[in-house]
Short mmCIF file of C-alpha atoms and ligand atoms in Angstrom, two decimals:
data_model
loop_
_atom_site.label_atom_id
_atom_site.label_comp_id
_atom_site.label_asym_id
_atom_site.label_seq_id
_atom_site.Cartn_x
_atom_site.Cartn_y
_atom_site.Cartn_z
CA UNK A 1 -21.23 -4.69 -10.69
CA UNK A 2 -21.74 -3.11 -14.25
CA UNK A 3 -24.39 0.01 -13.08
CA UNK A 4 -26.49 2.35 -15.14
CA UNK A 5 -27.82 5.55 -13.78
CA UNK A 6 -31.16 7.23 -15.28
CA UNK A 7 -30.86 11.13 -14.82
CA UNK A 8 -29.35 14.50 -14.58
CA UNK A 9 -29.95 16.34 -11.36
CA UNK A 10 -28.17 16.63 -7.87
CA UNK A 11 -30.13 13.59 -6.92
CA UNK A 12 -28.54 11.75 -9.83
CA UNK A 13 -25.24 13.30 -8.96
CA UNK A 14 -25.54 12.16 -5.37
CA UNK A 15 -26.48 8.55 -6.35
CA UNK A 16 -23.25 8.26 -8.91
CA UNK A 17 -20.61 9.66 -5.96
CA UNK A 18 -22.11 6.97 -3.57
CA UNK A 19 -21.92 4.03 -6.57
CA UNK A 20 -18.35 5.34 -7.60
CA UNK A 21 -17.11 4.86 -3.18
CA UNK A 22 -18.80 1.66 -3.63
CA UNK A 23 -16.43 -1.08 -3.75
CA UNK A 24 -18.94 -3.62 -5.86
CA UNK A 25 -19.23 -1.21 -8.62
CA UNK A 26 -16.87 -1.90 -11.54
CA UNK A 27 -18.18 0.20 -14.25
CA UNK A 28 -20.71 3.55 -14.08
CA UNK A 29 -22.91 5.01 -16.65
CA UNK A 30 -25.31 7.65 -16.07
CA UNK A 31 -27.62 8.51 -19.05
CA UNK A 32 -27.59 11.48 -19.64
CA UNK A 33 -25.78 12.99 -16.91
CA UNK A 34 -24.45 16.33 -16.53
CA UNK A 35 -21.40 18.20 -16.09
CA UNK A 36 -20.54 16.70 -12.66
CA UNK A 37 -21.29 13.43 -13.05
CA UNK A 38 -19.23 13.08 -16.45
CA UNK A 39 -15.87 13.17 -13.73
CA UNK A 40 -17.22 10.13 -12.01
CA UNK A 41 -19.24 8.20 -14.85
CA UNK A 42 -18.97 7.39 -18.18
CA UNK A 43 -21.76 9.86 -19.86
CA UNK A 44 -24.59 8.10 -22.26
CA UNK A 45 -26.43 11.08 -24.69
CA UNK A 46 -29.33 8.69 -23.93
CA UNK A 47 -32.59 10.76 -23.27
CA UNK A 48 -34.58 9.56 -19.77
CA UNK A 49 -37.92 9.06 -21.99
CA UNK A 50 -36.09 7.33 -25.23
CA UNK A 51 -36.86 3.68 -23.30
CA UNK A 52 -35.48 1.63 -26.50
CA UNK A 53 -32.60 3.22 -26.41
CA UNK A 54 -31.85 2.60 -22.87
CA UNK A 55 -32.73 -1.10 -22.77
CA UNK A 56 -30.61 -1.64 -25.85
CA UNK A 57 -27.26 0.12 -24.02
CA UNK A 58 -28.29 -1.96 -20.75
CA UNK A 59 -27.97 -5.20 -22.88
CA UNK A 60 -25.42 -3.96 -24.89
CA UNK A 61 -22.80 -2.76 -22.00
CA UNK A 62 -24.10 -5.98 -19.70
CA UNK A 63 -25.89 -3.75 -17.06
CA UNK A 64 -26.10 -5.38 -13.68
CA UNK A 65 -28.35 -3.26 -12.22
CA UNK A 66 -30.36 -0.05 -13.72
CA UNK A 67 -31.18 2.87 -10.79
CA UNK A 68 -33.55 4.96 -12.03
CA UNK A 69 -33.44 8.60 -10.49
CA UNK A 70 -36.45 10.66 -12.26
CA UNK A 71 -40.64 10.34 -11.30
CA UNK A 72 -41.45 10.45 -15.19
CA UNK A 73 -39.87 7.06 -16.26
CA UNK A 74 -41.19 5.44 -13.11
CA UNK A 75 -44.39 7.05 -13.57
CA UNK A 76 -44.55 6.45 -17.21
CA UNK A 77 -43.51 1.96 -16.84
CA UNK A 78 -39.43 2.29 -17.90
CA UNK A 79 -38.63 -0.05 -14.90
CA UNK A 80 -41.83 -2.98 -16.15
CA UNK A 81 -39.91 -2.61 -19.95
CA UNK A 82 -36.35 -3.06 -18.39
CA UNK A 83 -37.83 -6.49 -16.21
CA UNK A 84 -39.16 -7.80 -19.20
CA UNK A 85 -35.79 -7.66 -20.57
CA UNK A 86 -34.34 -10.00 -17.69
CA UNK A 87 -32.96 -6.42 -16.58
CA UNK A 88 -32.59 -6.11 -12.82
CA UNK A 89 -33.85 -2.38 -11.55
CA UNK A 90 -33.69 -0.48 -8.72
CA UNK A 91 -37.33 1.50 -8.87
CA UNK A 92 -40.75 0.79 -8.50
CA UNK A 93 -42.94 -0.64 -11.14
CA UNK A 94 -45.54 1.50 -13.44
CA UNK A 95 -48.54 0.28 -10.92
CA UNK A 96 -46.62 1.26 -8.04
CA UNK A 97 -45.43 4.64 -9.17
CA UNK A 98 -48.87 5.71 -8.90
CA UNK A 99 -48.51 6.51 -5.52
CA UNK A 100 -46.28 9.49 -7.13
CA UNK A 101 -48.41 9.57 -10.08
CA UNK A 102 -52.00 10.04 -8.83
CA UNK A 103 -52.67 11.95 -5.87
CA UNK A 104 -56.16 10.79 -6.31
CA UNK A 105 -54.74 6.92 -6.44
CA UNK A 106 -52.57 8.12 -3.54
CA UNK A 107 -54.90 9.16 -1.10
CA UNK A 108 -57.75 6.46 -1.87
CA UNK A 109 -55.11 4.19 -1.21
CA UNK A 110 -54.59 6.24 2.59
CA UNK A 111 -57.83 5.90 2.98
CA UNK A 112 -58.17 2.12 2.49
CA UNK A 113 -55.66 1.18 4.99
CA UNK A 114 -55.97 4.08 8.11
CA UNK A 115 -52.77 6.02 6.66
CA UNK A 116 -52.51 9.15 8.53
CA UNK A 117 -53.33 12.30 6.30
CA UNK A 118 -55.21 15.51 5.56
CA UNK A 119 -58.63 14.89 5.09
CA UNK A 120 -60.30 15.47 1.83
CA UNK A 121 -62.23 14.97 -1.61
CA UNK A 122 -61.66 14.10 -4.98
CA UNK A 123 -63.29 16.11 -7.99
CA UNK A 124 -63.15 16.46 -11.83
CA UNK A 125 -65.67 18.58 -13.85
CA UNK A 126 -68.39 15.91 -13.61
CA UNK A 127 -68.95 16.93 -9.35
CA UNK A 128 -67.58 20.04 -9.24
CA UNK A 129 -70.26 21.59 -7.15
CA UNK A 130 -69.92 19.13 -4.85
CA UNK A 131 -66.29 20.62 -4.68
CA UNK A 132 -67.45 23.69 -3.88
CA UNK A 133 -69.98 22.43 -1.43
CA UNK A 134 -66.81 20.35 0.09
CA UNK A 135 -64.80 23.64 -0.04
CA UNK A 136 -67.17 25.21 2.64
CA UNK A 137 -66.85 22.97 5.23
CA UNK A 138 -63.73 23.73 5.03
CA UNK A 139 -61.46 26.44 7.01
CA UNK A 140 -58.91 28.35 4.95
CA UNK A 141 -56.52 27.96 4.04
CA UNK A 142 -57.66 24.93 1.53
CA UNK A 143 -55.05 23.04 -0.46
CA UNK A 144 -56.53 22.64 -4.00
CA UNK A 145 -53.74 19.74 -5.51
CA UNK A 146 -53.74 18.11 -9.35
CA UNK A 147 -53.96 14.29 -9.65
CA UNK A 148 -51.08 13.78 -12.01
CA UNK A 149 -47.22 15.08 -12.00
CA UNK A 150 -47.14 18.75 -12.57
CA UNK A 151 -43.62 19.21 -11.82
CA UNK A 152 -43.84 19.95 -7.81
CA UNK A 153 -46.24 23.01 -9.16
CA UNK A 154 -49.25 21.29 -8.59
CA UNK A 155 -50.38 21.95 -5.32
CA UNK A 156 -52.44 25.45 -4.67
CA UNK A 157 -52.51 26.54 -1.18
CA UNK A 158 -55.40 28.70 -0.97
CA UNK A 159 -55.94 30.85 1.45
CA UNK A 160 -59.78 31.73 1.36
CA UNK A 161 -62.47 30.00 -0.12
CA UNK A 162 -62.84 32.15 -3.14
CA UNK A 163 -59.11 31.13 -3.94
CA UNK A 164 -59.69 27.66 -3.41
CA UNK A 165 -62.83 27.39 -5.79
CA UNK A 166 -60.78 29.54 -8.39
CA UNK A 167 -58.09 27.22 -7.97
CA UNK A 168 -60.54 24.24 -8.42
CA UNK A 169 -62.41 25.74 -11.60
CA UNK A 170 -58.71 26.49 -13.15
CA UNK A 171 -57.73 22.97 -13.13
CA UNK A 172 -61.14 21.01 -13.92
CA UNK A 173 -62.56 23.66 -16.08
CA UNK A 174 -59.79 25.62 -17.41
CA UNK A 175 -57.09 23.01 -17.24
CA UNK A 176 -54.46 25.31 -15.96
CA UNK A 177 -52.49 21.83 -15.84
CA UNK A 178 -53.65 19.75 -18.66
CA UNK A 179 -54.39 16.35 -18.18
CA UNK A 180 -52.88 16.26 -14.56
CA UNK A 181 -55.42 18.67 -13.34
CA UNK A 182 -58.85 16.48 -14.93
CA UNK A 183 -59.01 15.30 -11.65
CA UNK A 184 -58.07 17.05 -8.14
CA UNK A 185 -57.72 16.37 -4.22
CA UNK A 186 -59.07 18.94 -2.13
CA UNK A 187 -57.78 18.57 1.39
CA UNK A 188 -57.57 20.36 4.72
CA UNK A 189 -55.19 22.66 5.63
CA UNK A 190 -52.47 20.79 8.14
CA UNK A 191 -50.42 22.91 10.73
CA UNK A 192 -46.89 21.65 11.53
CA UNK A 193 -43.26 20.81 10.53
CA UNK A 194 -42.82 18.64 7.60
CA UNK A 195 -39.58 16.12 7.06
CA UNK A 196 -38.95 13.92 4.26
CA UNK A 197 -38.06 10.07 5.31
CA UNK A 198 -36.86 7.89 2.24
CA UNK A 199 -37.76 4.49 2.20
CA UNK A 200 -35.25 1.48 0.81
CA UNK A 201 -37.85 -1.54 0.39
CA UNK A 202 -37.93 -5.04 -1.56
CA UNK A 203 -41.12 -4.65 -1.64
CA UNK A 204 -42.02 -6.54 1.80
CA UNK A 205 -38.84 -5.95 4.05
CA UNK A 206 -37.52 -2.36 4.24
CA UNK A 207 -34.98 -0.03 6.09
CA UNK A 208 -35.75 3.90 6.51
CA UNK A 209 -32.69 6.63 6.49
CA UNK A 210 -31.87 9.49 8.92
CA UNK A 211 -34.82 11.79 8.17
CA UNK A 212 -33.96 15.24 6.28
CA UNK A 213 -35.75 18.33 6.15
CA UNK A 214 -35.81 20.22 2.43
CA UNK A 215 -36.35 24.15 1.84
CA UNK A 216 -39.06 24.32 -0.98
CA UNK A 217 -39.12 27.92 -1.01
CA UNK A 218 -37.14 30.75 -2.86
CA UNK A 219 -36.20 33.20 0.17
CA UNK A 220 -34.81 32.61 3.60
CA UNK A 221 -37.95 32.04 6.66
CA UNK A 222 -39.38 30.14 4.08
CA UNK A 223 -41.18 33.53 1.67
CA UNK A 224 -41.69 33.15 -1.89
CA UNK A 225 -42.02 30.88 -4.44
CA UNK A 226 -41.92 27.03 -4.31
CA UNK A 227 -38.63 25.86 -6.01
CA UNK A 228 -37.69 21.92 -6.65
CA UNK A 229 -35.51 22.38 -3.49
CA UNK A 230 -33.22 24.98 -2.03
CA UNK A 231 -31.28 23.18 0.18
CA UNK A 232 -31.60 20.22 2.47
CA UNK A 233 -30.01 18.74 5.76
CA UNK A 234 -30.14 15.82 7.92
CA UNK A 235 -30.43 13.61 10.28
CA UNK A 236 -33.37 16.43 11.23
CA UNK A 237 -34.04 16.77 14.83
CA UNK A 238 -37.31 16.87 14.54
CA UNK A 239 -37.28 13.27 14.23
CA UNK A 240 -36.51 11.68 17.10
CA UNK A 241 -36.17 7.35 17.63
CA UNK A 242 -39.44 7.19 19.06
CA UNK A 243 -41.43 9.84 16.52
CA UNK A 244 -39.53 7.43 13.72
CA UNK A 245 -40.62 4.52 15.23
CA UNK A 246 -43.80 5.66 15.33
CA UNK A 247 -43.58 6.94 11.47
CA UNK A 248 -42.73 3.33 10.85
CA UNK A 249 -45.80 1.52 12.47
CA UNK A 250 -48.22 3.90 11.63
CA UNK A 251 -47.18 5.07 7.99
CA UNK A 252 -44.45 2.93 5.89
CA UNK A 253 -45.35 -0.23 7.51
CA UNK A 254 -49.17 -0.40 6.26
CA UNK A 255 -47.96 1.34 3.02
CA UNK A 256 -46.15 -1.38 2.18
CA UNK A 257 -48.06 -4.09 3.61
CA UNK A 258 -51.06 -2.30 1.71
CA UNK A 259 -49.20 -2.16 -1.70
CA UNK A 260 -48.08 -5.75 -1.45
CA UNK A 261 -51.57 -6.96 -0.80
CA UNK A 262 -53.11 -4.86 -3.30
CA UNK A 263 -51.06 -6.75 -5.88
CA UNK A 264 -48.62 -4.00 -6.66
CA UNK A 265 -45.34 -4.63 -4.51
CA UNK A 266 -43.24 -1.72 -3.83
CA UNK A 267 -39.64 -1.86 -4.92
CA UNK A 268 -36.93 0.98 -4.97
CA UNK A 269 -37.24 3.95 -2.61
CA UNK A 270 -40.37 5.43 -1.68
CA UNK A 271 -39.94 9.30 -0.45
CA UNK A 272 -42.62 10.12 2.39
CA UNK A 273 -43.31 13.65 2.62
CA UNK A 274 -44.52 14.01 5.94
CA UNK A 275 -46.58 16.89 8.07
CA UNK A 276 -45.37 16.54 11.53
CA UNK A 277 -49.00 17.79 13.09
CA UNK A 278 -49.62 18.06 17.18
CA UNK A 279 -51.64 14.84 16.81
CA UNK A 280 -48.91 13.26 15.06
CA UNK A 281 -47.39 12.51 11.76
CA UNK A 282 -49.56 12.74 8.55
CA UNK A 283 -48.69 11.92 5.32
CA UNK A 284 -48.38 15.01 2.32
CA UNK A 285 -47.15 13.09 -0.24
CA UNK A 286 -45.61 9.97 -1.70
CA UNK A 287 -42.87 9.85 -4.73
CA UNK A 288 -41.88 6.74 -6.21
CA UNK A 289 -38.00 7.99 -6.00
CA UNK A 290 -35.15 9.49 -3.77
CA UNK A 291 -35.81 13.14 -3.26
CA UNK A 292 -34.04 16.06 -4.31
CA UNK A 293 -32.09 17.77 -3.08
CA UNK A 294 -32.23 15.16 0.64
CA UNK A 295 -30.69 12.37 -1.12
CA UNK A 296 -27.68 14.66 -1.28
CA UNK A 297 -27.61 14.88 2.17
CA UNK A 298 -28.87 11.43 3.20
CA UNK A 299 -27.04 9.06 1.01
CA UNK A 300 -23.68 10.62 2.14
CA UNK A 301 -24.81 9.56 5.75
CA UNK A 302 -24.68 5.72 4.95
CA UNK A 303 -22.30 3.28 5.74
CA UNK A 304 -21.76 0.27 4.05
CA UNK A 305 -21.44 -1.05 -0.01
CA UNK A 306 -24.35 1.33 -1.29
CA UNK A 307 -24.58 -0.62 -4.97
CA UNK A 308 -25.14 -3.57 -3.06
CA UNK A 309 -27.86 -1.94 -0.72
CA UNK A 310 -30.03 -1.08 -4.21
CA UNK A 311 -28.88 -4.11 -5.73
CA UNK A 312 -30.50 -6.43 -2.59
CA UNK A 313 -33.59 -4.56 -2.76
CA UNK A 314 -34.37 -4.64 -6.37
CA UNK A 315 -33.45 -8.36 -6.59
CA UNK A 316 -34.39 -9.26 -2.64
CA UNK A 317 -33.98 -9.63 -0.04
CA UNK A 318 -32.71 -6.60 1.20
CA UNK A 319 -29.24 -6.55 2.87
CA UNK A 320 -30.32 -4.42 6.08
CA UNK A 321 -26.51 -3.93 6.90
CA UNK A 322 -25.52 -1.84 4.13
CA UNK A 323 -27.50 1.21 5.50
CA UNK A 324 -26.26 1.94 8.89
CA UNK A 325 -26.28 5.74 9.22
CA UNK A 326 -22.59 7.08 10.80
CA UNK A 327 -23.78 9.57 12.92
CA UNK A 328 -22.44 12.49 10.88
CA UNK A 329 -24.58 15.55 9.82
CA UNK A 330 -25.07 16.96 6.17
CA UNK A 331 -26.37 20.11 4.91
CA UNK A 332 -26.48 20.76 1.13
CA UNK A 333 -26.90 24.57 0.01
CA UNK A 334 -28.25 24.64 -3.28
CA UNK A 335 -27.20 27.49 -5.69
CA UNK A 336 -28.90 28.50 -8.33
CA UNK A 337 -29.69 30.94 -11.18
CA UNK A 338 -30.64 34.14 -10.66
CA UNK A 339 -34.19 35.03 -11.28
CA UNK A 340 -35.15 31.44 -10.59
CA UNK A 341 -37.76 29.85 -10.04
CA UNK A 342 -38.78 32.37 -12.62
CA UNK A 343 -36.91 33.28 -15.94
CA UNK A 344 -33.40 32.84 -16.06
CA UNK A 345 -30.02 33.21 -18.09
CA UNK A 346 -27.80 29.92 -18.00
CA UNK A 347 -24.20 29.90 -20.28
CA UNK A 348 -22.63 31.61 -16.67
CA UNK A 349 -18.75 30.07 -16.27
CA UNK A 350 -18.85 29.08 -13.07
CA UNK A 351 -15.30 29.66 -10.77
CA UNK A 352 -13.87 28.54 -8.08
CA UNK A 353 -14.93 24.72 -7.98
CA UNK A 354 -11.07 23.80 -7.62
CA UNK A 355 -11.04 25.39 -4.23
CA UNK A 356 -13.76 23.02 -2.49
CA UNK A 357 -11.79 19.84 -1.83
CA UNK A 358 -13.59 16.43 -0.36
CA UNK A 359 -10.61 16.90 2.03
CA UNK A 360 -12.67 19.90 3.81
CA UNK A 361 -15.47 17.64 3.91
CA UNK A 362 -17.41 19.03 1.25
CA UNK A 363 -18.78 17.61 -2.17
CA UNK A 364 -20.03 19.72 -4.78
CA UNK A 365 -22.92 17.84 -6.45
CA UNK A 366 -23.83 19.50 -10.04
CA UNK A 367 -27.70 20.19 -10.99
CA UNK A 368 -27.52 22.35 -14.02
CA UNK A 369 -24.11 22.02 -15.34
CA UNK A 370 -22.42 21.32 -18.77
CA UNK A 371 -19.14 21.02 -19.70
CA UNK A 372 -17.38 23.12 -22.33
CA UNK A 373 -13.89 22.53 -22.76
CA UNK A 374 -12.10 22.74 -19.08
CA UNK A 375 -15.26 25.34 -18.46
CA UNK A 376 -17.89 24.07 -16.55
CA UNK A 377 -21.36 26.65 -17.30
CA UNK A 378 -24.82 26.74 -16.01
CA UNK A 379 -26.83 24.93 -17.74
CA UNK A 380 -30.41 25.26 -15.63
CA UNK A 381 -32.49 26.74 -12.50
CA UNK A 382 -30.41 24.81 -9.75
CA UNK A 383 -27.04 24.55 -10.49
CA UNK A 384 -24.69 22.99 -7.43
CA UNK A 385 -25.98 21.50 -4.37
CA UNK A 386 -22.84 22.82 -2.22
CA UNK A 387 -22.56 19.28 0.28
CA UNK A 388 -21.22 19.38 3.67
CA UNK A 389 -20.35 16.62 5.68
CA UNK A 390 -19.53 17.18 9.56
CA UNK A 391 -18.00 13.65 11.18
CA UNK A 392 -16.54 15.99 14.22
CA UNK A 393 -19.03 18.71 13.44
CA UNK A 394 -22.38 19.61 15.66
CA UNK A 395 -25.32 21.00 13.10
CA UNK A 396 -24.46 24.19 13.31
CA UNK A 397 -20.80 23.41 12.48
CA UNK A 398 -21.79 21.57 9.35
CA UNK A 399 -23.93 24.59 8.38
CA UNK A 400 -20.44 26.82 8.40
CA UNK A 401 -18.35 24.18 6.67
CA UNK A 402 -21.13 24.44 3.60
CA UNK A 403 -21.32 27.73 3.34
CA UNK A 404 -17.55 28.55 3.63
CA UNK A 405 -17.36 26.34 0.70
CA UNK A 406 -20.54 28.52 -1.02
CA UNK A 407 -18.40 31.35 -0.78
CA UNK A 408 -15.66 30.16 -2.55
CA UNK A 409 -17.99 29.83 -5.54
CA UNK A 410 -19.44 31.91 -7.88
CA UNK A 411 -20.88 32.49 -11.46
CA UNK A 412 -22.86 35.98 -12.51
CA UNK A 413 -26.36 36.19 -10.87
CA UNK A 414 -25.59 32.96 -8.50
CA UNK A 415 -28.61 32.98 -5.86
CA UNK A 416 -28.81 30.61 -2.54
CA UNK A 417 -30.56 30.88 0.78
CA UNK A 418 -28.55 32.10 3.77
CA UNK A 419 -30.59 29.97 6.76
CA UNK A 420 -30.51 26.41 5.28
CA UNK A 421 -30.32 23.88 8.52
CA UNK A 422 -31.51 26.74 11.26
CA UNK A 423 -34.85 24.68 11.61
CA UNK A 424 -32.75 22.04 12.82
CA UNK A 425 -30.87 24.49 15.13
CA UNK A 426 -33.93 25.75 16.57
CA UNK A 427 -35.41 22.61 17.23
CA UNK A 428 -32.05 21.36 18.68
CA UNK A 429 -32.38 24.12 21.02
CA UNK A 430 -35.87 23.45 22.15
CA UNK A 431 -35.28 19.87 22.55
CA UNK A 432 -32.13 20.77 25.08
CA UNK A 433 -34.55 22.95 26.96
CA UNK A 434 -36.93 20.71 27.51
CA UNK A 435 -34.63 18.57 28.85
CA UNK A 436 -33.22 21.20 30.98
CA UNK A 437 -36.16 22.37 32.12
CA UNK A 438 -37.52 18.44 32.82
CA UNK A 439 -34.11 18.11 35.02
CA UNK A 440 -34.87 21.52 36.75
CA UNK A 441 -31.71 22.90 36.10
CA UNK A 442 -31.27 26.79 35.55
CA UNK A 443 -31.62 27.42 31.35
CA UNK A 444 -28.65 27.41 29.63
CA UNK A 445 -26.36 26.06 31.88
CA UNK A 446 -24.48 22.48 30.98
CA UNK A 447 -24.59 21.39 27.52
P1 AMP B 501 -47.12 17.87 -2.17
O1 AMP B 501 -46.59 17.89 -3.56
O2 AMP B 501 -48.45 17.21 -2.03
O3 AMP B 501 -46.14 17.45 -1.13
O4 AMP B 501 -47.29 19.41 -1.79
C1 AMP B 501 -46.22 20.32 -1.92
C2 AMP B 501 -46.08 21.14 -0.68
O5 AMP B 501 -47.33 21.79 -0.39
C3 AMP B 501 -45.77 20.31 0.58
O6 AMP B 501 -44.42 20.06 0.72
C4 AMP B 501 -46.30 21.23 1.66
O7 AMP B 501 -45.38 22.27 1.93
C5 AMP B 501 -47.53 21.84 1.02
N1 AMP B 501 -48.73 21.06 1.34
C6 AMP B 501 -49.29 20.06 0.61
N2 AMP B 501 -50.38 19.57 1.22
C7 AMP B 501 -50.53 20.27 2.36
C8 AMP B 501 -51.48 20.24 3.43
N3 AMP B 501 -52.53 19.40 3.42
N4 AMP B 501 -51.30 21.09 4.45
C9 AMP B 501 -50.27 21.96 4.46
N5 AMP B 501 -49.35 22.06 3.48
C10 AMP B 501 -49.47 21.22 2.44
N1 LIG B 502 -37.52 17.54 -2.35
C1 LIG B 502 -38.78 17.28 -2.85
C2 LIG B 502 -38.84 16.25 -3.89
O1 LIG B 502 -37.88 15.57 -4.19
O2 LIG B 502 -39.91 16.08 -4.46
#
């Protein structure tokens, strides 16, 4: 299988290592790729948003299937102009995307077929008082979020009412975020621990992987800013068989079903952001894609031919068997740039790459990287997603194995959290108390 990647982040990166192990892949492209991905795939200096140009190197290099990493093409119909080609794609079309493109499309959508999630409202300029009237009822804090893709900055949490009716007046009246921000969700507040589950589907059948947990903010116990991802690990704890199986009646299930009979199949992977509340699990988001960084922590976790997992779902019917989890852990530290999420310098040489070996269990999947010479430099906010893979390992021992590998790393100004993964330790923990407890045994002893 002939197999074209759209991207250049860690998720992209992830995606290409799991093609290259596949043994139905003959030839890999990734347009445009980075400095990681260029040892593993044949580079294309193809832009994600030049569509022409990409459907003319499919047809020209005899694609067999296109994967499409990215929210913008999805969002913006590259997969629809590839099918009309007789192009076969792994990623939802234009009218399904919305569920990544619109919150407002997203959450009407919820609403029409009894999907758990925050309640709330949708206002542009034309009701806005009746945003502020909604706005009361509410109890702070009060997310204020913008319909269309804002690049993950989108969402305000506010944490009193003033805030909240600032926050709506700066997207409907002052368009703080353009055209994504004409129209806005306000929702309630919702207490709990949130997990990302990705989705393979053909549109009707489906198959969910081991649930991950990201780290969205800058500094360790979760303080600061919101980044595109500091570091990821799964399967998450949190999760148990019987909270997934519940995820999967109550949530992807009627998603599906509900996209199918609204006309608008859903093929590829859909990523469901989820808020893990005390009466249950509520949806925060949809994207139309594999997350990032957890795909760099949940596509190492599958067994099987992974090509021909994406290549069954975007041409159906889904073979099932090519995503059996092995029962390993992975935790993926992401380092980055210092002074990101804000400013930052890239053009850093980055050492010590040749030390990490896969033979320690540990992949080094490249964000922001470009090649000069035998140099690799930073090229952008995240750099490396530092990969860990524990097949002997516990959690905890998975957490060491990536961060002895962080170590061995550096460039000037290189940044990462210190506590990627403890969630899951903590929860571990309280899980084998319970059980302790529940069997009346003294705490702590046994294990
Ligand atoms: P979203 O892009 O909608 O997932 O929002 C980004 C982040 O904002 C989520 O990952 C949550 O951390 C937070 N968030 C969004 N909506 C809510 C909500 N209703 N309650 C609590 N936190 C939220
Ligand atoms: N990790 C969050 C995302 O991919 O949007």
């Amino acid at each position: 299988m002939r197999i074209l990647i759209i991207g250049s982040g860690g998720r992209e990166h992830a995606l290409a290592w799991k093609l290259h192990h596949s043994a139905s892949v003959t030839a890999l492209f990734c347009a445009p790729g980075n400095g990681g991905i260029s040892e593993i795939a044949e580079t294309v200096g193809v832009k994600t948003s030049d569509s022409p140009a990409l459907i003319r190197f499919a047809r020209e290099n005899k694609i067999d299937l296109v994967v499409i990493g990215p929210e913008q093409p999805l969002v913006d119909g590259l997969s629809d102009l590839l099918r009309q080609e007789g192009i076969l794609v792994f990623g939802p079309s234009k009218k399904a995307a919305q569920l990544e493109g619109s919150k407002v499309f997203a959450k009407e959508f919820m609403a029409r077929h009894g999907i758990p999630t925050a309640r709330f409202g949708r206002f542009s300029i034309q009701n806005v008082h009746e945003g502020e009237r909604f706005i009361a009822e509410l109890s702070p804090p009060i997310v204020v979020k913008a319909d269309g893709l804002a690049a993950g900055k989108g969402v305000i949490i506010a944490e009193t009412k003033d805030d909240a009716v600032e926050a709506l007046h700066d997207m409907v009246g002052r368009r703080s975020f353009g055209k994504a921000g004409e129209r806005v969700i306000i929702e309630e507040w919702l207490e709990g621990e949130e997990t990302s589950i990705l989705v393979i589907s053909d549109g009707e059948n489906f198959v969910t992987l081991p649930a991950a947990q990201d780290h969205k903010r800058i500094f360790d116990g979760d303080k600061g800013k919101n980044t595109g991802g500091m570091g990821a690990y799964a399967p998450a704890p949190l999760v148990t068989p019987d909270l997934m199986s519940q995820i999967e009646r109550e949530i992807v299930i009627p998603t599906l079903r509900g996209m199918a009979l609204e006309g608008n199949p859903y093929q590829g992977c859909l990523y469901v952001g989820l808020m893990i509340t005390q009466t249950g699990p509520k949806v925060l988001e949809y994207n139309c894609r594999f997350g990032d960084p957890e795909t760099q922590v949940v596509i190492p976790l599958i067994d099987g031919d992974f090509a021909e997992l994406l290549r069954s779902a975007a041409a159906g019917p889904i073979a099932r068997e090519h995503a059996k989890a092995h029962g390993a852990s992975a935790v993926c530290v992401v380092m980055a740039s210092g002074g990101y999420p804000g400013d930052y310098d890239t053009g850093k040489e980055i050492r010590g790459l040749d030390s990490v070996r896969s033979s320690d269990g540990v992949v080094v999947f490249h964000a922001g990287t470009r090649r000069d010479g035998a140099k690799v430099l930073t090229s952008g906010g995240r750099v490396l997603g530092v990969t860990a893979l524990g097949f002997e390992h516990d959690l905890a021992g998975t957490i060491d194995q990536a961060y002895r590998a962080v170590h061995r790393i550096a460039f000037d100004g290189a940044y990462y959290r210190s506590d990627i993964g403890q969630k899951g330790i903590r929860r571990t923990s309280e899980t084998q108390r319970t059980y302790l407890n529940k069997s009346k045994r003294p705490e702590g002893s046994g294990s």
